[in-house]
XYZ file of C-alpha atoms in Angstrom:
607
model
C -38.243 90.125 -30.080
C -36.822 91.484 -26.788
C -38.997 94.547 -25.226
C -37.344 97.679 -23.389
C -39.931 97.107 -20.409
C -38.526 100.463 -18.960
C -39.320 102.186 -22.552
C -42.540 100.207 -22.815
C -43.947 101.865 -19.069
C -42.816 105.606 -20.771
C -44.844 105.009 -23.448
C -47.688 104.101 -21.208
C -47.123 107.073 -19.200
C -47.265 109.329 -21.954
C -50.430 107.953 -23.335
C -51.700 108.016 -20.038
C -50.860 111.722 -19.681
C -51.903 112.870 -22.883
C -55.786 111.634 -22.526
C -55.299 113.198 -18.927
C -54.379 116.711 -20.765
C -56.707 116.417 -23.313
C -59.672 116.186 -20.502
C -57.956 119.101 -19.422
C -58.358 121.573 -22.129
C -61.999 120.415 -22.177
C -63.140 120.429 -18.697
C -61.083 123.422 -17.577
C -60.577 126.277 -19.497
C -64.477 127.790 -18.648
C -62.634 128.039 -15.273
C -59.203 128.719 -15.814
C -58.772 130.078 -19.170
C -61.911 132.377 -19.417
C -65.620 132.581 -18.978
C -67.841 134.585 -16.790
C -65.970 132.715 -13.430
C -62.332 133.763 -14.253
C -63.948 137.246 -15.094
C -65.382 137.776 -11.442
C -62.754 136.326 -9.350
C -60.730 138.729 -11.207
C -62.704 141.657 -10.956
C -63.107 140.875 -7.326
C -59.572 141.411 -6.384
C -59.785 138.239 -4.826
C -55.807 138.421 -4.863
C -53.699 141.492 -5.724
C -51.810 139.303 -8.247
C -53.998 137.370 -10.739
C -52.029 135.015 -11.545
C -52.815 133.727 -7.528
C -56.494 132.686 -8.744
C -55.740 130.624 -11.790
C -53.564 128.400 -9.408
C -55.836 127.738 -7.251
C -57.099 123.836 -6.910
C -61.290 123.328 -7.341
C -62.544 121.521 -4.412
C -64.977 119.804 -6.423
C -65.330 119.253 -10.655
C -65.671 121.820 -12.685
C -69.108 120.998 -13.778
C -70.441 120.873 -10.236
C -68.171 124.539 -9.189
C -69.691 125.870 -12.784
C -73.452 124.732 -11.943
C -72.734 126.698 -8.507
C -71.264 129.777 -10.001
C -74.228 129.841 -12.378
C -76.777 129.359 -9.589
C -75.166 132.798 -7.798
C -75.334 134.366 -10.746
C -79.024 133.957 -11.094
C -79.579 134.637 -7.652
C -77.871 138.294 -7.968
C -79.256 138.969 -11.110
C -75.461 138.916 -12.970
C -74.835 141.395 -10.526
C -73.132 139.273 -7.819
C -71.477 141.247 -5.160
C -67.431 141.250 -4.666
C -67.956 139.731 -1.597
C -70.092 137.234 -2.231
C -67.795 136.551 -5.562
C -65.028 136.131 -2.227
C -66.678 133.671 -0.405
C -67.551 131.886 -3.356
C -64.094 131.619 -4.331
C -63.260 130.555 -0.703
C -65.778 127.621 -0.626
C -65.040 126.248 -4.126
C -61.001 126.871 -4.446
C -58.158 125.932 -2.228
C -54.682 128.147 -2.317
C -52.451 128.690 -4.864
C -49.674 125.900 -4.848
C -51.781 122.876 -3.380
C -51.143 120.865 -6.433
C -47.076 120.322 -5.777
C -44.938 118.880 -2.370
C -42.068 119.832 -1.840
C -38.953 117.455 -2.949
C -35.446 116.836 -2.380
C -34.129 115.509 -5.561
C -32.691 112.188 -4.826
C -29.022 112.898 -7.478
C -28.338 116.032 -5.463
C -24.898 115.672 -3.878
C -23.512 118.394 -1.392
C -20.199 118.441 -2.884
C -20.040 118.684 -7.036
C -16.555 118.903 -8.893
C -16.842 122.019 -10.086
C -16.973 123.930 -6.724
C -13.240 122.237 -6.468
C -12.324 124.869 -9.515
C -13.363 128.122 -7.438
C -10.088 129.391 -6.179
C -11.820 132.310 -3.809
C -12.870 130.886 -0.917
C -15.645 132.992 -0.479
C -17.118 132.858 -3.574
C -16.815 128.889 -3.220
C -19.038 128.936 -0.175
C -21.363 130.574 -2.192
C -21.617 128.528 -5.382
C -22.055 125.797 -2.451
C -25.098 127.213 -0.923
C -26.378 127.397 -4.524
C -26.272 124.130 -4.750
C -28.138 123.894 -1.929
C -30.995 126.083 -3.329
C -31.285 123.269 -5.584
C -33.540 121.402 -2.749
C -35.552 124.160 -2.146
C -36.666 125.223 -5.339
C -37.360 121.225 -6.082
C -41.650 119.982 -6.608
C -43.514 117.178 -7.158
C -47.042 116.950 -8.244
C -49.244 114.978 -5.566
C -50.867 112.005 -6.355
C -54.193 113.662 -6.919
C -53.087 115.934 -9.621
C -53.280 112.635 -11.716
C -56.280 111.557 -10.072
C -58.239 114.131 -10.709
C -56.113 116.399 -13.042
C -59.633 118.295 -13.957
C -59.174 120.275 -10.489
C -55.898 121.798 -11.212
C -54.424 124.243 -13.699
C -51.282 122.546 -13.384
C -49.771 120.348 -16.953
C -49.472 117.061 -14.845
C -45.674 115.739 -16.181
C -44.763 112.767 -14.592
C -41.174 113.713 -13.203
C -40.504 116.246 -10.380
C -38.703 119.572 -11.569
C -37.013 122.328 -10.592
C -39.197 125.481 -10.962
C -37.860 129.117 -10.667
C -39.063 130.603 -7.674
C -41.856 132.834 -5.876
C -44.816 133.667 -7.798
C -43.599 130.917 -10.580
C -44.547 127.490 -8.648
C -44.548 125.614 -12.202
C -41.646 124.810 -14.789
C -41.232 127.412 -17.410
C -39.776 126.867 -20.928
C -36.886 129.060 -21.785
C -36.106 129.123 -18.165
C -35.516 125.507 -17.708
C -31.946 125.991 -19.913
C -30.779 128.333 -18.014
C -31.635 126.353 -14.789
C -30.287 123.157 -16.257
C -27.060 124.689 -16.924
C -26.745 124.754 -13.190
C -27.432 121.211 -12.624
C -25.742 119.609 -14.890
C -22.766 121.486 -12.804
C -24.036 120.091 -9.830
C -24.365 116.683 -11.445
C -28.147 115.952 -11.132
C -28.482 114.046 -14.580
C -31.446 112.119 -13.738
C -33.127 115.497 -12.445
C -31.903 116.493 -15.692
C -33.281 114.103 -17.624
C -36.506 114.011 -16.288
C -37.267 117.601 -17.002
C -36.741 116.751 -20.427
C -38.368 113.449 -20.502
C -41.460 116.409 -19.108
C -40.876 118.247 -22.189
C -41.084 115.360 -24.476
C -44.094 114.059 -23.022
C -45.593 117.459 -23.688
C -44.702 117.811 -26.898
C -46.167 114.525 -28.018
C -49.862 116.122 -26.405
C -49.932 119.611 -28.071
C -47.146 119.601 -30.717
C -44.996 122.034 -28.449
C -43.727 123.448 -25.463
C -45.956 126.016 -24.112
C -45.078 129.024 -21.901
C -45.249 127.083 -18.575
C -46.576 124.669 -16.737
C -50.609 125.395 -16.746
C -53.212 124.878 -18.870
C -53.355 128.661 -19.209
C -50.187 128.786 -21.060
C -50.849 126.484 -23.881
C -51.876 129.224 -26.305
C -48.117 130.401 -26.759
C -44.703 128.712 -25.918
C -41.241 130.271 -25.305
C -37.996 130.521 -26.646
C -37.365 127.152 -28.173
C -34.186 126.012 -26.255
C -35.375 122.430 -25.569
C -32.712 121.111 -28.581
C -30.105 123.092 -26.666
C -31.065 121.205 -23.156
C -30.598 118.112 -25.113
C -27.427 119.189 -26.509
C -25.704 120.188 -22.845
C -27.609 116.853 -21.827
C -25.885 114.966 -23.551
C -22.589 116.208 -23.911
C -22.537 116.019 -19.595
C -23.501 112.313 -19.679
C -22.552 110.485 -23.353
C -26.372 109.281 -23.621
C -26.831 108.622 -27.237
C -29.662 106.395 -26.374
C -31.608 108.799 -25.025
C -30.855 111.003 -27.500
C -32.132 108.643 -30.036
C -35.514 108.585 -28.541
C -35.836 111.957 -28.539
C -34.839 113.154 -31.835
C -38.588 112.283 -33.228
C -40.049 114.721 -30.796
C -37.592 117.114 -31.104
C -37.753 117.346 -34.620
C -41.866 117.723 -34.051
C -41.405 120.471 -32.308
C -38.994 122.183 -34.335
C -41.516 121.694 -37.241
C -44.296 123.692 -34.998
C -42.162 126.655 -35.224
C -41.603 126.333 -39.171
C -45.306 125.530 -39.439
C -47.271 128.087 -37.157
C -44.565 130.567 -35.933
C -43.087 131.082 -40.037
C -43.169 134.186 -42.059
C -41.428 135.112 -45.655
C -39.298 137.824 -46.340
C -38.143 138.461 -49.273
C -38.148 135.040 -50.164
C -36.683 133.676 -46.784
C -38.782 132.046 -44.427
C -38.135 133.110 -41.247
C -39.730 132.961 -37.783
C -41.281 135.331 -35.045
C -43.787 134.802 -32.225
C -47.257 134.828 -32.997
C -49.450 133.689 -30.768
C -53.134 134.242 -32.205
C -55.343 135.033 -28.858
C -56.946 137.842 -28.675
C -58.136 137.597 -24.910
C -56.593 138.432 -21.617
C -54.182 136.656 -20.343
C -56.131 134.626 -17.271
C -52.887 135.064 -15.341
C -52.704 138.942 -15.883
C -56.188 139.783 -16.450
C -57.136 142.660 -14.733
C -53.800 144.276 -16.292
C -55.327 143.408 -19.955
C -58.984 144.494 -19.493
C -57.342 147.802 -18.195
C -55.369 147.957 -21.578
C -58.151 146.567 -23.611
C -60.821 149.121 -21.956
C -59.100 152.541 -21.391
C -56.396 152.366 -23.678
C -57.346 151.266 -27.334
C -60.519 151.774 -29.375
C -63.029 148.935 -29.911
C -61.738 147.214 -33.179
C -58.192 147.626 -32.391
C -58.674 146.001 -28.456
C -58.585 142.425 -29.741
C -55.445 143.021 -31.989
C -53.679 144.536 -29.315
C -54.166 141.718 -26.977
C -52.670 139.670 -30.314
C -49.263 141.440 -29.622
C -49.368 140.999 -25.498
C -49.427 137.275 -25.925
C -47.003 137.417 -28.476
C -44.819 139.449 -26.361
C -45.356 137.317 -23.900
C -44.209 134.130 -25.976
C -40.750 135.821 -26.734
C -40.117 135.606 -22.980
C -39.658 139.797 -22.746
C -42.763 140.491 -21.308
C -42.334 143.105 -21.839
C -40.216 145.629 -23.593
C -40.089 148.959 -25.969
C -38.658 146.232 -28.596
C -41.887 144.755 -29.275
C -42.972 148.373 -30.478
C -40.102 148.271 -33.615
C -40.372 151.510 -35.494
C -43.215 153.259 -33.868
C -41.958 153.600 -29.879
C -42.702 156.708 -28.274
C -42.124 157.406 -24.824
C -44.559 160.190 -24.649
C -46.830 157.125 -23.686
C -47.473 153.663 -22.089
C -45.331 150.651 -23.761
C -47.842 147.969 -23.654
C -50.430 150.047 -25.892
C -47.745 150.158 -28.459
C -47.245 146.162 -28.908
C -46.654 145.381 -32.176
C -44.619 141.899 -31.497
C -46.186 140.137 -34.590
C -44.949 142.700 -37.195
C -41.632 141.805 -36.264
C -38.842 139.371 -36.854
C -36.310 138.465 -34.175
C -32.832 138.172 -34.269
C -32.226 136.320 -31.616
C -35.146 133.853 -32.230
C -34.071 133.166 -35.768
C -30.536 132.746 -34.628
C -31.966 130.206 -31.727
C -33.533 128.618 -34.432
C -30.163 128.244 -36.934
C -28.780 126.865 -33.764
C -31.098 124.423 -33.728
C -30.323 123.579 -37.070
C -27.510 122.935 -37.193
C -27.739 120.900 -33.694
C -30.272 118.827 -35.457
C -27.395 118.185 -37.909
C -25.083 116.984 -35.393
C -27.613 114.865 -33.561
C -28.329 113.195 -36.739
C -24.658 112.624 -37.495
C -24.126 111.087 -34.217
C -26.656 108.424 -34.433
C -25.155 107.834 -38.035
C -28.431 109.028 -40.352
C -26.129 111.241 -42.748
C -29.419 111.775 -44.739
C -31.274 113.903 -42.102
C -27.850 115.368 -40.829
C -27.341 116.899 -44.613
C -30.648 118.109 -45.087
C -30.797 119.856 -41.797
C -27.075 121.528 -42.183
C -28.843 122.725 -45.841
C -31.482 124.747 -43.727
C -28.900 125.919 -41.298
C -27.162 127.251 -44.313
C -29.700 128.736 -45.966
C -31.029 130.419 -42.333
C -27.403 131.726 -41.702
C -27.148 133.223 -44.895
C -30.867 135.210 -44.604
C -29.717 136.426 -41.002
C -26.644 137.715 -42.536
C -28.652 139.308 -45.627
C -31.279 140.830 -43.871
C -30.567 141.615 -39.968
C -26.918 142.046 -40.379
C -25.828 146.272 -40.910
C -22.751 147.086 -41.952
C -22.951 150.588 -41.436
C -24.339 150.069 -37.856
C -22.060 147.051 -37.388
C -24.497 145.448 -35.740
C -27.706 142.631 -35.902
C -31.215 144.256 -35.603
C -34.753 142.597 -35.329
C -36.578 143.147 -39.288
C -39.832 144.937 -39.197
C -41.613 143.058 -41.369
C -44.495 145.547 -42.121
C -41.610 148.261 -42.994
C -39.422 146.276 -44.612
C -36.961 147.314 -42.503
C -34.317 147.301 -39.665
C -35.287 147.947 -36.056
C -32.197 150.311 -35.439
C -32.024 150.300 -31.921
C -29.560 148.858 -29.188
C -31.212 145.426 -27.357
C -29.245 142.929 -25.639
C -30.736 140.388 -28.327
C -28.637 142.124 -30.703
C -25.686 140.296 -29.753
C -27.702 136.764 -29.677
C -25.705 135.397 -32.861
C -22.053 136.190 -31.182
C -23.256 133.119 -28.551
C -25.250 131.120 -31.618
C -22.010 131.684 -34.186
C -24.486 130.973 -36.664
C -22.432 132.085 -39.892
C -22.869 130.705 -42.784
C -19.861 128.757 -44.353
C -19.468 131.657 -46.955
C -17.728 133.541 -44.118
C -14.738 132.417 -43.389
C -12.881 132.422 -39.950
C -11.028 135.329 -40.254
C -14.541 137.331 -41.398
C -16.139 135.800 -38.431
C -13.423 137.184 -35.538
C -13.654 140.705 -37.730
C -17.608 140.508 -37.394
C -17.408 140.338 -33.151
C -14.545 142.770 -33.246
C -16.967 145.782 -34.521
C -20.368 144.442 -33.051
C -18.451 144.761 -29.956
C -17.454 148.378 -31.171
C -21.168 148.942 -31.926
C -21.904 148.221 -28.343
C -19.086 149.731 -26.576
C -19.667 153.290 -28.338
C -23.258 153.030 -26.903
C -21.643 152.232 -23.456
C -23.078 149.162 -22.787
C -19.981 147.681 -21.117
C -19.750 150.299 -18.778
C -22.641 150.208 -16.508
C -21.612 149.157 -12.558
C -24.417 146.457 -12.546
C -24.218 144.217 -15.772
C -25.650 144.647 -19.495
C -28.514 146.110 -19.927
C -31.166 144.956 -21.946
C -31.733 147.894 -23.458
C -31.399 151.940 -23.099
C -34.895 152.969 -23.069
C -36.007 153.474 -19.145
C -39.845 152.998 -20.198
C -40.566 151.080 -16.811
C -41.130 148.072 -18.286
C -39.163 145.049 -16.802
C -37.365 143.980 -20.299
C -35.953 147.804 -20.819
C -33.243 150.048 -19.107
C -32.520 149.874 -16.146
C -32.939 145.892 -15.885
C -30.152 143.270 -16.476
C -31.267 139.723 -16.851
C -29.360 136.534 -16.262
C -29.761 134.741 -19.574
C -28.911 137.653 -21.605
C -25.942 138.689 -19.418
C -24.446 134.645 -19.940
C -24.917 134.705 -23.595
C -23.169 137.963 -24.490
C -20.395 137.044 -22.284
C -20.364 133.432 -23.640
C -20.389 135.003 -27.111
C -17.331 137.266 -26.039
C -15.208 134.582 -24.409
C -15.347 131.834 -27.474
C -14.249 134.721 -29.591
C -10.716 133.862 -30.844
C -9.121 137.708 -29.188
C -7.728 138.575 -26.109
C -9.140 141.372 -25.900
C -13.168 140.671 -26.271
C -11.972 137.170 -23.842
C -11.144 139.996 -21.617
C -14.030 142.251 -22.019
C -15.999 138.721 -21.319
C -14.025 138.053 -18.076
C -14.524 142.142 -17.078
C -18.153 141.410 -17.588
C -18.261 137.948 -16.061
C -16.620 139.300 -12.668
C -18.979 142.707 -12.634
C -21.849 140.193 -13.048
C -20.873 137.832 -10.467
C -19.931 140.350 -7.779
C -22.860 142.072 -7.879
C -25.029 139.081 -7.676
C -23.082 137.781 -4.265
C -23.316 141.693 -2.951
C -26.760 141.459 -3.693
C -27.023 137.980 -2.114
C -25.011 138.505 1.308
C -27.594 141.844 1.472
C -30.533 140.065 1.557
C -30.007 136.163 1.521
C -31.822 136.130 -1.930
C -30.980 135.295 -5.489
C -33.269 137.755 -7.562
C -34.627 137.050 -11.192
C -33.367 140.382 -12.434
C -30.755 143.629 -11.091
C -30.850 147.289 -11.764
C -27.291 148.141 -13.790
C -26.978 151.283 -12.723
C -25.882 149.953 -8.844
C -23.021 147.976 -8.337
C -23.627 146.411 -5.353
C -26.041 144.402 -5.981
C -29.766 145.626 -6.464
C -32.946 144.032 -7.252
C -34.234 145.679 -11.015
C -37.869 146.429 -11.359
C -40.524 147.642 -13.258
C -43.770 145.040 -15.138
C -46.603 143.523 -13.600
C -45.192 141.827 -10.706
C -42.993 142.369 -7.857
C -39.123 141.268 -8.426
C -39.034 137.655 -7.485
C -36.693 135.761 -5.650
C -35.725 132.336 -5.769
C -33.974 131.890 -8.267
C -33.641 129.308 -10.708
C -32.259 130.745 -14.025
C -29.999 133.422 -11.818
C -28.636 130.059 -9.803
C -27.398 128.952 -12.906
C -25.714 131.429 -14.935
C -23.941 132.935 -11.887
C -22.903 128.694 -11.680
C -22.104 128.663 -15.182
C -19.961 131.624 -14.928
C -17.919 130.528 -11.796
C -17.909 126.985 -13.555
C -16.282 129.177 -16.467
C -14.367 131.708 -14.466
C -13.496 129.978 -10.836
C -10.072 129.781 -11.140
C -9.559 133.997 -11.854
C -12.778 135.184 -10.122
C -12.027 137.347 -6.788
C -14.422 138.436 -4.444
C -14.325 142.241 -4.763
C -15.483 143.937 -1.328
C -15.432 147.375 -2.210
C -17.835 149.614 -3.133
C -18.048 151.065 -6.502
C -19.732 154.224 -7.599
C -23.242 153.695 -9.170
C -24.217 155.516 -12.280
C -26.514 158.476 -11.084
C -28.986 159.294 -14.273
C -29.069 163.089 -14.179
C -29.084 165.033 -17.293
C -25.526 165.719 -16.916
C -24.486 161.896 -17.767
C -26.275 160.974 -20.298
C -27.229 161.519 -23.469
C -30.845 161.162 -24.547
C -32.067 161.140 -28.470
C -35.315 160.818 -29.395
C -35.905 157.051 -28.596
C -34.864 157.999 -25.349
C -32.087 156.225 -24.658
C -29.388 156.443 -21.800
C -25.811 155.664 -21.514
C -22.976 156.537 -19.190
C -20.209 158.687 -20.631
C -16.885 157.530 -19.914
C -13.592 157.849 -20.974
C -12.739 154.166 -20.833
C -15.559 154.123 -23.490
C -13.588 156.343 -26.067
C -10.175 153.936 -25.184
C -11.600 151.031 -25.747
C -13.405 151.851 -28.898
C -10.301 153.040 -30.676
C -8.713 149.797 -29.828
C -11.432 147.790 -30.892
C -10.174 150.019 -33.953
C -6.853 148.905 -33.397
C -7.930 145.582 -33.329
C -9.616 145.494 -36.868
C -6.827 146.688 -38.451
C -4.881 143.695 -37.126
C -7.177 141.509 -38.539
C -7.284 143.197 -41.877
C-alpha cells in the first residue's frame, strides 16, 4: 500500500480543525452569538457598527470573561452602566481584526498574461494595479487563532485567503467566486486552491458553507457557488486529482441545500433560503432589536427576524424583493421581509447549474453512473424553472411566491440569472433558446434597464435599501453581461460589450477619483460614484469588484477604450420617469423605443 503523505497531513488538518470548531460553537456563542454580554456591548454603543464587537479577540477564556461579566452584573444590580459596560469591554476584548496578519501571497506574480490582451494602455495600467490589490487584501490567521481558537470569532481554516475589504476582514461565501475569477487571471492557483481546500474543510465540520468566516455566521450560508469555483478551478489548471477529492464534499454540500433549504411546488422540489433563527443578527444587532421592538407586534417579532436572516443568506441584504407581492413603499423595507415565502430564480437556476456541473465532474473522472443521475435532476430542475418562473406574456423569469402561488412580477437583476446559467432543459432546442434571450432582453430594454449612465441596476424601486434602485453590483452586472455575450446574436454580443465598456469606465472614473475600488456604484452617474443605502457605509477594498472589472477586461481587452469624457447622469425628477404603483423608475429614452423594435426585428429573424 503506498500512502499520499501530503493527503494523509490534510486529513489530519481537517480533523484537527473540526474538534477546534466544534469547541467553538460550545464555548463561544454566550459571547459572540448572544446572551446577556453581546446584549450590553451592543446596547452600549461600544462601536457605531456592531459588527466591530463580535470581532473582537477575548483576552482571556470565555468562562473566565463570562464569570467577570456576571460578577458586574451583580454588582449593578442588572443595571450596569454604559460606561462601565465600556471599560469592561476594554479590559476583556482586544480590537477588531487581531486574529489575522497581513500576507503577501507567495503565487502572486507582477506581470499575468492576460494584462498582455488589454490593448488601451491606460486601462492596462489599471488592471495592473489590480493585481496589485491582490497583496493587500491578502490574511493569514496567527498562530494563536489555533491555539486558542475559543478567543476568537473567527472559523480558523488552515490556508490564508483573500477577503473583500473594509469592514469584511473574513472570507465570505458567494463573494469568494467572484474574487477567484480575478485570480485565476492573475494566475494564483495555489491561492486558489487553498480557498477551496478552506471551503472543503468547512464543509466536512457543519455540512455547509456558512455566510462568512465567524462563528456568527454559521446559522445561514450564501449563494452556493463553491461547485462553480471548482469548475473555473479546474478548467485554469487541468487538476482532475483534486477534483476527485473534492467531489465527496461537494456533493455533501449540495445535498444540504436539497435537504434543509427544499420546498415543493406543485410537485417540484425546489429551493429558497431559509434560515430558521429568530434572533438578531450579533453582527447587526442594534439594527434588529430596533426592528424587533418598534416595528412589529410581539408574536410576529420572532418571525420577522426569520426573514432578515433569510434575506441575509440570499446575499441581498437587503432588498424590496424579499417582500414578493406585498411591497409598499409607503413604509420601511425590512418590516416587510417575507424571504421564506419565496422561491428564487436565480438560486434555483445556481442550483441546475450545479447540476448539471456535478454531471460533468462525474463524467470526467469516468463514474457515468453518478454523471446520469445528476444530468436526470438537472433535467427535471430545468424543466420546473421553465414551467413555473418562466412568463410568456411578460417574457421574462420571476421569483414564485410560494404562499400565493404565484409570480413575483417585478423587474430584479436576478431575473436574468438563467441567461448566464443557460439552464434549459433539452426539450428546448437551440433555436428556442437564442429566441428566449432575444425577448427577455426586450423585457428588460422596454423597462430601460440598459440605459442607465452607471451600469444595471438591481432593481427600480429606490426604497434606500442597498440591493434596490439606485445600486449596481459587480456580480450581477458580470452575469447579465456574460449571459448576453455567449448568446449566439450580434446584436445582444453587442448590447453585452455596450454594457461591459459603461461598466468598466465608470469603475476606473470612479477609481482615478478616489484611489478606491468600491463594493457597489449608483447607476444614475456615469462617472463613477460610490451607491449607497443599508446598514453600513459603502466599503472599499474591493475583492469581488477587482474581479469582475478583471474578468471583463480579460473578456473585452482587446476592444475596451478608455472613455475620458463626461457623460450626462440621469437626474430623477418627475419629468423622467415614470412611477407605477411599486414605485419603480426608469429613464425614458429614445434609444429605448429603437432598440426594442429591433429586438422585434430580431425575433422575426429567428422565426
Amino acid at each position: 500500500i503506498i500512502f499520499n503523505c501530503s493527503y494523509c497531513f490534510k486529513v489530519l488538518f481537517y480533523f484537527k480543525c473540526c474538534k477546534i470548531l466544534t469547541k467553538k460553537l460550545l464555548n463561544c456563542s454566550e459571547i459572540y452569538c448572544k446572551g446577556p454580554l453581546l446584549n450590553a456591548a451592543q446596547n452600549a454603543f461600544v462601536f457605531n457598527d456592531s459588527k466591530s464587537f463580535v470581532d473582537m479577540k477575548l483576552k482571556q477564556d470565555p468562562d473566565a470573561v463570562l464569570a467577570a461579566f456576571a460578577d458586574l452584573n451583580q454588582i449593578h444590580s442588572g443595571q450596569i452602566p454604559v460606561e462601565a459596560v465600556k471599560q469592561f469591554v476594554a479590559k476583556y476584548f482586544d480590537q477588531p481584526g487581531s486574529e489575522f496578519e497581513d500576507w503577501v501571497p507567495l503565487d502572486w506574480t507582477q506581470s499575468p498574461q492576460f494584462l498582455s490582451h488589454i490593448s488601451d494602455p491606460q486601462l492596462r495600467t489599471w488592471a495592473s494595479d489590480l493585481n496589485v490589490l491582490w497583496k493587500q487584501l491578502g490574511r493569514k490567521m496567527i498562530g494563536d487563532v489555533f491555539v486558542n481558537s475559543s478567543r476568537y470569532s473567527v472559523i480558523p481554516v488552515k490556508n490564508p485567503v483573500i477577503v473583500p475589504g473594509g469592514r469584511f476582514r473574513e472570507f465570505y461565501y458567494w463573494d469568494s467566486y467572484f474574487v477567484i475569477r480575478g485570480l485565476l487571471l492573475s494566475e494564483m492557483y495555489t491561492t486558489v486552491k487553498g480557498m477551496i481546500e478552506n471551503f472543503l474543510q468547512i464543509i466536512e465540520e457543519f455540512d455547509f458553507i456558512p455566510n462568512g468566516g465567524r462563528i456568527y455566521y454559521t446559522r445561514r450560508s450564501q449563494p452556493p457557488y463553491l461547485i462553480a469555483m471548482v469548475k473555473e478551478y479546474v478548467e485554469a489548471t487541468g487538476d482532475k486529482e483534486f477534483l476527485n477529492l473534492a467531489l465527496p464534499t461537494l456533493e455533501k454540500e449540495y445535498y444540504f441545500w436539497m435537504n434543509h433549504r427544499n420546498i415543493e411546488i406543485n410537485g417540484h422540489m425546489l429551493n429558497y433560503y431559509a434560515s430558521d433563527v429568530n434572533t438578531p443578527r450579533p453582527e447587526s444587532y442594534r439594527e434588529d432589536i430596533y426592528f424587533k421592538q418598534h416595528i412589529f407586534i410581539t408574536e410576529d417579532a420572532n418571525s420577522l427576524l426569520s426573514h432578515v436572516t433569510s434575506a441575509c443568506e440570499s446575499g441581498w441584504d437587503f432588498s424590496t424583493r424579499w417582500a414578493g407581492t406585498k411591497y409598499s413603499s409607503e413604509i420601511e423595507v425590512v418590516p416587510q421581509l417575507l424571504t421564506r415565502t419565496i422561491i428564487p430564480v436565480d438560486l434555483n437556476s445556481i442550483m441546475a447549474f450545479n447540476e448539471r456541473t456535478l454531471a460533468e465532474f462525474y463524467r470526467i473522472i469516468g463514474n457515468n453512473t453518478q454523471a446520469t443521475t445528476f444530468y436526470e435532476i438537472y433535467e427535471k430542475r430545468a424543466q420546473t424553472i421553465e414551467s413555473i418562473m418562466w412568463n410568456q406574456d411578460d417574457n421574462s423569469y420571476y421569483d414564485y411566491v410560494a404562499t400565493e402561488n404565484s409570480q413575483n412580477k417585478v423587474y430584479f437583476a436576478s431575473n436574468m440569472n438563467p441567461l448566464w446559467t443557460k439552464c434549459f432543459p433539452s426539450t428546448v432546442n437551440v433555436t428556442e433558446r437564442e429566441e428566449h434571450i432575444a425577448i427577455i432582453i426586450i423585457y428588460i430594454q422596454t423597462n430601460g434597464v440598459l440605459e442607465y449612465p452607471g451600469g444595471i441596476p438591481t432593481s427600480l424601486r429606490p426604497s434606500g435599501e442597498q440591493w434596490d434602485f439606485p445600486n449596481a453590483w459587480p456580480p450581477l452586472v458580470l452575469l447579465i453581461i456574460e449571459g448576453l455575450a455567449t448568446s449566439n446574436s450580434s446584436l445582444l454580443q453587442n448590447a453585452a460589450l455596450q454594457q461591459a465598456s459603461k461598466w468598466v469606465n465608470g469603475n476606473y472614473k470612479a477609481y482615478l477619483k478616489s484611489g478606491f475600488m468600491f463594493e457597489k456604484y449608483d447607476v444614475t452617474q456615469a462617472d463613477g460614484v460610490a451607491g449607497s443605502g443599508g446598514e453600513y457605509d459603502v466599503q472599499v477594498g474591493f475583492g469581488w469588484t477587482n474581479g469582475v472589472v478583471m474578468s471583463l477586461l480579460d473578456r473585452y481587452g482587446d476592444t475596451l477604450k478608455f472613455d475620458s469624457s463626461t457623460t450626462p447622469s440621469v437626474e430623477i425628477t418627475s419629468s423622467e420617469m415614470t412611477t407605477s404603483s411599486c414605485n419603480v423608475i426608469r429613464p425614458i429614452t429614445s434609444q429605448a423605443a429603437l432598440l426594442y423594435f429591433s429586438f422585434i426585428s430580431l425575433l422575426f429573424c429567428i422565426l
